Amino acid sequence: QELQAKRTENYQLLYNLVQFYDDLFIQHSDEELKSYFIEWLDFWIENSIQLSNRYPLVSGFMSLIEIVLKVIDRLNYSANIENDNAIKILDPLKYFIKSLFGRCQEITGELQVSILQLIFQSPVAVLKDYAIELIPVFIIGLTLGRSILILAHHTLNCFEKLTDSLNQDPKTRRQLLESIMPFMETFLSSKELTAENEIKIVKQGSNQRQRCYLQSVETDLMRIKKKIFLFLGRRSPEEAQLILSNCETLVRNYIVEIFSVRLSCNEQ
């Protein structure tokens, strides 16, 4: 049976409230947040989780949790995992986030995207113990991210932080790389980098000595491509070989794009 809101204007009211809080915290300095908001973190998280569990189809309550995750990340609050206050805040958050892994695989639409963004913006301290369980969640994020690039950006950020945190667990790290890297190929197969409206050839100097400069308008997709290859470039030789053996086209597509751009520059 399809569920309908009794008062649809309440959704708009909640959306406006979420946007207000988001803008409010952005405008405050780190010191102001530490002085006036840290003591309310556990209250905010506890009540937002309760509301989200009571109304699981309302994405606004998850957006409230997402706001506090931004604050935690901005203040690096989760790094002090031995702190009693940090444990008090992160423990309920950890179990709630884990409960979302299954939900995001069962639903679609705006709510699914909200759940994914909430997961991917969670502190690594919350996600680290569930690295293998996150594999299908990462795959969904990258699949949907083909059309929702901001979601792809959050997915890649989370994947990078999580793999970097697993230096002492090479087996889990390897499994993550083997499972997720092939799903990044789609982002690199686009020819947007060589699109006419994205490339500008600028010549400087006299007719006798001209230098050719490439100026490109960096789009969201181009930033994602760059992020993927910076990630690849930071891998160890063993991990790089592992990735190359499973994802040859990742590198081949990139080399073709760069060669095409340089060729177009030389022909001018």
mmCIF file of C-alpha atoms in Angstrom:
data_model
loop_
_atom_site.group_PDB
_atom_site.id
_atom_site.type_symbol
_atom_site.label_atom_id
_atom_site.label_comp_id
_atom_site.label_asym_id
_atom_site.label_seq_id
_atom_site.Cartn_x
_atom_site.Cartn_y
_atom_site.Cartn_z
ATOM 1 C CA GLN A 1 0.000 0.000 0.000
ATOM 2 C CA GLU A 2 1.420 3.389 -0.961
ATOM 3 C CA LEU A 3 2.084 5.703 1.961
ATOM 4 C CA GLN A 4 1.018 9.329 1.694
ATOM 5 C CA ALA A 5 1.863 12.199 3.989
ATOM 6 C CA LYS A 6 -1.085 13.490 6.011
ATOM 7 C CA ARG A 7 0.198 17.052 5.691
ATOM 8 C CA THR A 8 2.660 17.443 2.840
ATOM 9 C CA GLU A 9 3.554 21.005 3.910
ATOM 10 C CA ASN A 10 5.299 19.482 6.940
ATOM 11 C CA TYR A 11 7.923 18.014 4.614
ATOM 12 C CA GLN A 12 8.693 21.472 3.242
ATOM 13 C CA LEU A 13 8.873 22.849 6.771
ATOM 14 C CA LEU A 14 11.339 20.130 7.802
ATOM 15 C CA TYR A 15 13.391 20.694 4.645
ATOM 16 C CA ASN A 16 13.614 24.418 5.390
ATOM 17 C CA LEU A 17 14.626 23.673 8.980
ATOM 18 C CA VAL A 18 17.399 21.320 7.838
ATOM 19 C CA GLN A 19 18.719 23.933 5.394
ATOM 20 C CA PHE A 20 18.628 26.569 8.140
ATOM 21 C CA TYR A 21 20.728 24.459 10.510
ATOM 22 C CA ASP A 22 23.138 23.518 7.726
ATOM 23 C CA ASP A 23 23.703 27.176 6.820
ATOM 24 C CA LEU A 24 23.917 28.150 10.502
ATOM 25 C CA PHE A 25 26.752 25.746 11.307
ATOM 26 C CA ILE A 26 28.690 26.633 8.172
ATOM 27 C CA GLN A 27 28.740 30.282 9.238
ATOM 28 C CA HIS A 28 30.190 29.553 12.690
ATOM 29 C CA SER A 29 33.892 29.133 13.362
ATOM 30 C CA ASP A 30 35.412 25.937 14.739
ATOM 31 C CA GLU A 31 35.956 27.616 18.104
ATOM 32 C CA GLU A 32 32.319 28.682 18.301
ATOM 33 C CA LEU A 33 31.153 25.155 17.481
ATOM 34 C CA LYS A 34 33.456 23.703 20.139
ATOM 35 C CA SER A 35 32.225 26.198 22.722
ATOM 36 C CA TYR A 36 28.494 26.080 22.071
ATOM 37 C CA PHE A 37 27.606 22.915 20.154
ATOM 38 C CA ILE A 38 29.849 20.029 21.243
ATOM 39 C CA GLU A 39 27.955 19.616 24.529
ATOM 40 C CA TRP A 40 24.731 19.138 22.533
ATOM 41 C CA LEU A 41 26.107 16.518 20.119
ATOM 42 C CA ASP A 42 24.842 13.472 22.007
ATOM 43 C CA PHE A 43 21.394 15.061 22.489
ATOM 44 C CA TRP A 44 21.183 15.952 18.784
ATOM 45 C CA ILE A 45 22.259 12.490 17.614
ATOM 46 C CA GLU A 46 20.053 10.582 20.069
ATOM 47 C CA ASN A 47 16.911 12.491 19.172
ATOM 48 C CA SER A 48 17.595 12.498 15.429
ATOM 49 C CA ILE A 49 18.126 8.715 15.477
ATOM 50 C CA GLN A 50 14.895 8.207 17.441
ATOM 51 C CA LEU A 51 12.931 10.332 14.985
ATOM 52 C CA SER A 52 14.499 8.582 11.988
ATOM 53 C CA ASN A 53 13.619 5.157 13.418
ATOM 54 C CA ARG A 54 10.070 6.297 14.159
ATOM 55 C CA TYR A 55 9.614 7.788 10.681
ATOM 56 C CA PRO A 56 11.924 5.725 8.440
ATOM 57 C CA LEU A 57 10.476 7.145 5.202
ATOM 58 C CA VAL A 58 11.292 10.760 6.083
ATOM 59 C CA SER A 59 14.726 11.647 4.738
ATOM 60 C CA GLY A 60 14.810 14.984 6.605
ATOM 61 C CA PHE A 61 15.692 13.336 9.907
ATOM 62 C CA MET A 62 18.653 11.603 8.306
ATOM 63 C CA SER A 63 19.692 14.968 6.901
ATOM 64 C CA LEU A 64 19.786 16.269 10.487
ATOM 65 C CA ILE A 65 22.219 13.464 11.360
ATOM 66 C CA GLU A 66 24.236 14.284 8.235
ATOM 67 C CA ILE A 67 24.648 17.857 9.488
ATOM 68 C CA VAL A 68 26.142 16.709 12.774
ATOM 69 C CA LEU A 69 28.467 14.320 10.899
ATOM 70 C CA LYS A 70 29.829 17.329 9.021
ATOM 71 C CA VAL A 71 30.541 19.022 12.344
ATOM 72 C CA ILE A 72 32.236 15.901 13.750
ATOM 73 C CA ASP A 73 34.406 15.645 10.639
ATOM 74 C CA ARG A 74 35.196 19.363 10.592
ATOM 75 C CA LEU A 75 36.329 19.340 14.244
ATOM 76 C CA ASN A 76 38.043 15.931 13.855
ATOM 77 C CA TYR A 77 36.066 14.919 16.915
ATOM 78 C CA SER A 78 36.025 11.208 16.109
ATOM 79 C CA ALA A 79 39.860 11.043 16.205
ATOM 80 C CA ASN A 80 39.773 11.139 20.004
ATOM 81 C CA ILE A 81 38.164 7.731 20.225
ATOM 82 C CA GLU A 82 39.380 7.141 23.802
ATOM 83 C CA ASN A 83 37.501 10.200 25.012
ATOM 84 C CA ASP A 84 34.419 9.219 27.030
ATOM 85 C CA ASN A 85 32.266 11.882 25.353
ATOM 86 C CA ALA A 86 33.372 10.732 21.890
ATOM 87 C CA ILE A 87 32.497 7.119 22.753
ATOM 88 C CA LYS A 88 29.117 8.223 24.100
ATOM 89 C CA ILE A 89 28.391 9.947 20.804
ATOM 90 C CA LEU A 90 29.907 7.481 18.324
ATOM 91 C CA ASP A 91 28.594 4.195 19.765
ATOM 92 C CA PRO A 92 24.850 4.795 19.084
ATOM 93 C CA LEU A 93 25.777 6.385 15.766
ATOM 94 C CA LYS A 94 27.788 3.295 14.833
ATOM 95 C CA TYR A 95 24.865 0.892 15.333
ATOM 96 C CA PHE A 96 22.438 3.200 13.553
ATOM 97 C CA ILE A 97 24.702 3.593 10.506
ATOM 98 C CA LYS A 98 25.162 -0.180 10.315
ATOM 99 C CA SER A 99 21.379 -0.629 10.284
ATOM 100 C CA LEU A 100 21.253 1.525 7.147
ATOM 101 C CA PHE A 101 23.441 -0.825 5.064
ATOM 102 C CA GLY A 102 20.519 -3.127 4.341
ATOM 103 C CA ARG A 103 17.943 -0.353 3.956
ATOM 104 C CA CYS A 104 19.848 1.391 1.182
ATOM 105 C CA GLN A 105 19.775 -1.842 -0.832
ATOM 106 C CA GLU A 106 16.005 -2.237 -0.490
ATOM 107 C CA ILE A 107 14.703 1.219 -1.406
ATOM 108 C CA THR A 108 15.108 3.673 -4.276
ATOM 109 C CA GLY A 109 14.712 7.367 -4.930
ATOM 110 C CA GLU A 110 15.524 10.379 -2.790
ATOM 111 C CA LEU A 111 15.487 8.417 0.474
ATOM 112 C CA GLN A 112 18.076 5.964 -0.846
ATOM 113 C CA VAL A 113 20.388 8.824 -1.857
ATOM 114 C CA SER A 114 19.951 10.452 1.575
ATOM 115 C CA ILE A 115 20.874 7.191 3.312
ATOM 116 C CA LEU A 116 23.933 6.702 1.102
ATOM 117 C CA GLN A 117 25.178 10.238 1.695
ATOM 118 C CA LEU A 118 24.707 9.763 5.429
ATOM 119 C CA ILE A 119 26.752 6.549 5.373
ATOM 120 C CA PHE A 120 29.542 7.989 3.237
ATOM 121 C CA GLN A 121 29.916 11.075 5.431
ATOM 122 C CA SER A 122 30.224 9.029 8.612
ATOM 123 C CA PRO A 123 33.581 9.082 10.452
ATOM 124 C CA VAL A 124 35.982 6.272 9.577
ATOM 125 C CA ALA A 125 35.913 5.277 13.257
ATOM 126 C CA VAL A 126 32.230 4.394 12.765
ATOM 127 C CA LEU A 127 32.710 2.463 9.491
ATOM 128 C CA LYS A 128 36.049 0.712 9.941
ATOM 129 C CA ASP A 129 34.676 -2.426 11.641
ATOM 130 C CA TYR A 130 32.169 -2.922 8.802
ATOM 131 C CA ALA A 131 34.524 -2.542 5.831
ATOM 132 C CA ILE A 132 33.522 -5.773 4.068
ATOM 133 C CA GLU A 133 29.810 -5.198 4.682
ATOM 134 C CA LEU A 134 30.191 -1.811 2.990
ATOM 135 C CA ILE A 135 31.217 -3.310 -0.366
ATOM 136 C CA PRO A 136 27.656 -3.539 -1.818
ATOM 137 C CA VAL A 137 26.946 -0.049 -0.447
ATOM 138 C CA PHE A 138 29.974 1.374 -2.279
ATOM 139 C CA ILE A 139 28.848 -0.363 -5.462
ATOM 140 C CA ILE A 140 25.380 1.222 -5.197
ATOM 141 C CA GLY A 141 26.969 4.618 -4.538
ATOM 142 C CA LEU A 142 29.179 4.412 -7.633
ATOM 143 C CA THR A 143 26.347 3.058 -9.785
ATOM 144 C CA LEU A 144 23.960 5.863 -8.823
ATOM 145 C CA GLY A 145 26.871 8.280 -8.891
ATOM 146 C CA ARG A 146 27.039 8.016 -12.681
ATOM 147 C CA SER A 147 24.019 10.316 -12.812
ATOM 148 C CA ILE A 148 24.394 11.983 -9.380
ATOM 149 C CA LEU A 149 27.999 13.173 -9.380
ATOM 150 C CA ILE A 150 27.908 14.638 -5.877
ATOM 151 C CA LEU A 151 27.047 11.153 -4.616
ATOM 152 C CA ALA A 152 29.994 9.719 -6.572
ATOM 153 C CA HIS A 153 32.227 12.323 -4.924
ATOM 154 C CA HIS A 154 31.050 11.319 -1.417
ATOM 155 C CA THR A 155 31.454 7.622 -2.295
ATOM 156 C CA LEU A 156 35.044 8.101 -3.472
ATOM 157 C CA ASN A 157 35.923 10.227 -0.446
ATOM 158 C CA CYS A 158 34.633 7.581 1.932
ATOM 159 C CA PHE A 159 36.296 4.724 0.016
ATOM 160 C CA GLU A 160 39.643 6.523 0.077
ATOM 161 C CA LYS A 161 39.480 7.289 3.809
ATOM 162 C CA LEU A 162 38.415 3.753 4.635
ATOM 163 C CA THR A 163 41.150 2.043 2.605
ATOM 164 C CA ASP A 164 43.768 4.424 4.033
ATOM 165 C CA SER A 165 42.653 3.464 7.546
ATOM 166 C CA LEU A 166 43.234 -0.248 6.868
ATOM 167 C CA ASN A 167 47.050 -0.196 6.651
ATOM 168 C CA GLN A 168 47.220 -2.788 9.409
ATOM 169 C CA ASP A 169 44.672 -5.039 7.711
ATOM 170 C CA PRO A 170 46.040 -5.733 4.197
ATOM 171 C CA LYS A 171 43.650 -8.634 3.577
ATOM 172 C CA THR A 172 40.523 -6.478 4.049
ATOM 173 C CA ARG A 173 42.131 -3.607 2.160
ATOM 174 C CA ARG A 174 42.910 -5.888 -0.794
ATOM 175 C CA GLN A 175 39.337 -7.219 -0.853
ATOM 176 C CA LEU A 176 37.971 -3.679 -0.944
ATOM 177 C CA LEU A 177 40.249 -2.688 -3.826
ATOM 178 C CA GLU A 178 39.457 -5.826 -5.851
ATOM 179 C CA SER A 179 35.704 -5.404 -5.355
ATOM 180 C CA ILE A 180 35.281 -1.658 -5.850
ATOM 181 C CA MET A 181 37.903 -0.479 -8.357
ATOM 182 C CA PRO A 182 36.223 -2.051 -11.453
ATOM 183 C CA PHE A 183 33.135 0.105 -10.811
ATOM 184 C CA MET A 184 35.206 3.259 -11.296
ATOM 185 C CA GLU A 185 35.879 2.515 -14.966
ATOM 186 C CA THR A 186 32.618 4.107 -16.102
ATOM 187 C CA PHE A 187 33.710 7.536 -14.885
ATOM 188 C CA LEU A 188 36.899 7.345 -16.937
ATOM 189 C CA SER A 189 35.287 6.194 -20.185
ATOM 190 C CA SER A 190 33.706 9.598 -20.818
ATOM 191 C CA LYS A 191 35.316 11.826 -23.474
ATOM 192 C CA GLU A 192 34.230 14.984 -21.673
ATOM 193 C CA LEU A 193 37.837 16.021 -21.127
ATOM 194 C CA THR A 194 38.330 16.459 -24.864
ATOM 195 C CA ALA A 195 34.940 18.032 -25.502
ATOM 196 C CA GLU A 196 35.173 21.194 -27.550
ATOM 197 C CA ASN A 197 33.441 23.346 -24.985
ATOM 198 C CA GLU A 198 35.755 22.192 -22.222
ATOM 199 C CA ILE A 199 39.103 22.824 -23.938
ATOM 200 C CA LYS A 200 40.724 26.121 -24.817
ATOM 201 C CA ILE A 201 44.076 26.387 -26.567
ATOM 202 C CA VAL A 202 45.937 29.550 -25.632
ATOM 203 C CA LYS A 203 49.029 30.688 -27.536
ATOM 204 C CA GLN A 204 51.503 33.073 -26.014
ATOM 205 C CA GLY A 205 54.584 34.736 -27.503
ATOM 206 C CA SER A 206 55.601 35.984 -30.937
ATOM 207 C CA ASN A 207 55.001 34.159 -34.204
ATOM 208 C CA GLN A 208 58.596 32.948 -34.109
ATOM 209 C CA ARG A 209 58.339 31.461 -30.630
ATOM 210 C CA GLN A 210 54.924 30.415 -29.567
ATOM 211 C CA ARG A 211 54.050 28.311 -26.543
ATOM 212 C CA CYS A 212 50.847 26.323 -26.442
ATOM 213 C CA TYR A 213 48.919 26.224 -23.184
ATOM 214 C CA LEU A 214 45.974 24.012 -22.417
ATOM 215 C CA GLN A 215 43.203 25.581 -20.401
ATOM 216 C CA SER A 216 40.275 23.430 -19.414
ATOM 217 C CA VAL A 217 37.119 24.151 -17.500
ATOM 218 C CA GLU A 218 37.170 21.613 -14.687
ATOM 219 C CA THR A 219 33.762 19.972 -14.479
ATOM 220 C CA ASP A 220 32.452 17.753 -11.689
ATOM 221 C CA LEU A 221 33.197 14.665 -13.783
ATOM 222 C CA MET A 222 36.743 15.812 -14.457
ATOM 223 C CA ARG A 223 37.303 16.321 -10.729
ATOM 224 C CA ILE A 224 36.085 12.783 -10.104
ATOM 225 C CA LYS A 225 38.471 11.431 -12.754
ATOM 226 C CA LYS A 226 41.339 13.320 -11.188
ATOM 227 C CA LYS A 227 40.409 11.991 -7.763
ATOM 228 C CA ILE A 228 40.435 8.399 -9.012
ATOM 229 C CA PHE A 229 43.893 8.709 -10.531
ATOM 230 C CA LEU A 230 45.344 10.513 -7.558
ATOM 231 C CA PHE A 231 44.028 7.605 -5.509
ATOM 232 C CA LEU A 232 45.711 5.144 -7.874
ATOM 233 C CA GLY A 233 48.952 7.099 -7.736
ATOM 234 C CA ARG A 234 49.132 6.789 -3.957
ATOM 235 C CA ARG A 235 48.895 2.995 -3.947
ATOM 236 C CA SER A 236 51.873 0.803 -3.163
ATOM 237 C CA PRO A 237 53.552 -1.053 -6.097
ATOM 238 C CA GLU A 238 51.866 -4.299 -5.003
ATOM 239 C CA GLU A 239 48.430 -2.686 -4.833
ATOM 240 C CA ALA A 240 48.987 -0.866 -8.117
ATOM 241 C CA GLN A 241 49.780 -4.178 -9.809
ATOM 242 C CA LEU A 242 46.648 -5.689 -8.288
ATOM 243 C CA ILE A 243 44.503 -2.832 -9.601
ATOM 244 C CA LEU A 244 46.103 -2.870 -13.049
ATOM 245 C CA SER A 245 45.570 -6.595 -13.441
ATOM 246 C CA ASN A 246 41.856 -6.186 -12.706
ATOM 247 C CA CYS A 247 41.188 -2.752 -14.194
ATOM 248 C CA GLU A 248 43.348 -2.302 -17.277
ATOM 249 C CA THR A 249 40.874 0.028 -18.969
ATOM 250 C CA LEU A 250 41.052 2.446 -16.038
ATOM 251 C CA VAL A 251 44.564 3.413 -17.069
ATOM 252 C CA ARG A 252 44.123 2.865 -20.817
ATOM 253 C CA ASN A 253 41.179 5.296 -21.018
ATOM 254 C CA TYR A 254 43.066 7.893 -19.051
ATOM 255 C CA ILE A 255 46.176 7.641 -21.254
ATOM 256 C CA VAL A 256 44.035 7.943 -24.405
ATOM 257 C CA GLU A 257 42.389 11.092 -23.050
ATOM 258 C CA ILE A 258 45.666 12.755 -22.097
ATOM 259 C CA PHE A 259 47.261 11.814 -25.445
ATOM 260 C CA SER A 260 44.260 13.222 -27.347
ATOM 261 C CA VAL A 261 44.443 16.522 -25.488
ATOM 262 C CA ARG A 262 48.190 16.885 -26.074
ATOM 263 C CA LEU A 263 47.778 16.015 -29.766
ATOM 264 C CA SER A 264 45.090 18.680 -30.175
ATOM 265 C CA CYS A 265 47.415 21.184 -28.515
ATOM 266 C CA ASN A 266 50.327 20.317 -30.822
ATOM 267 C CA GLU A 267 48.172 20.677 -33.922
ATOM 268 C CA GLN A 268 47.233 24.258 -33.115
#
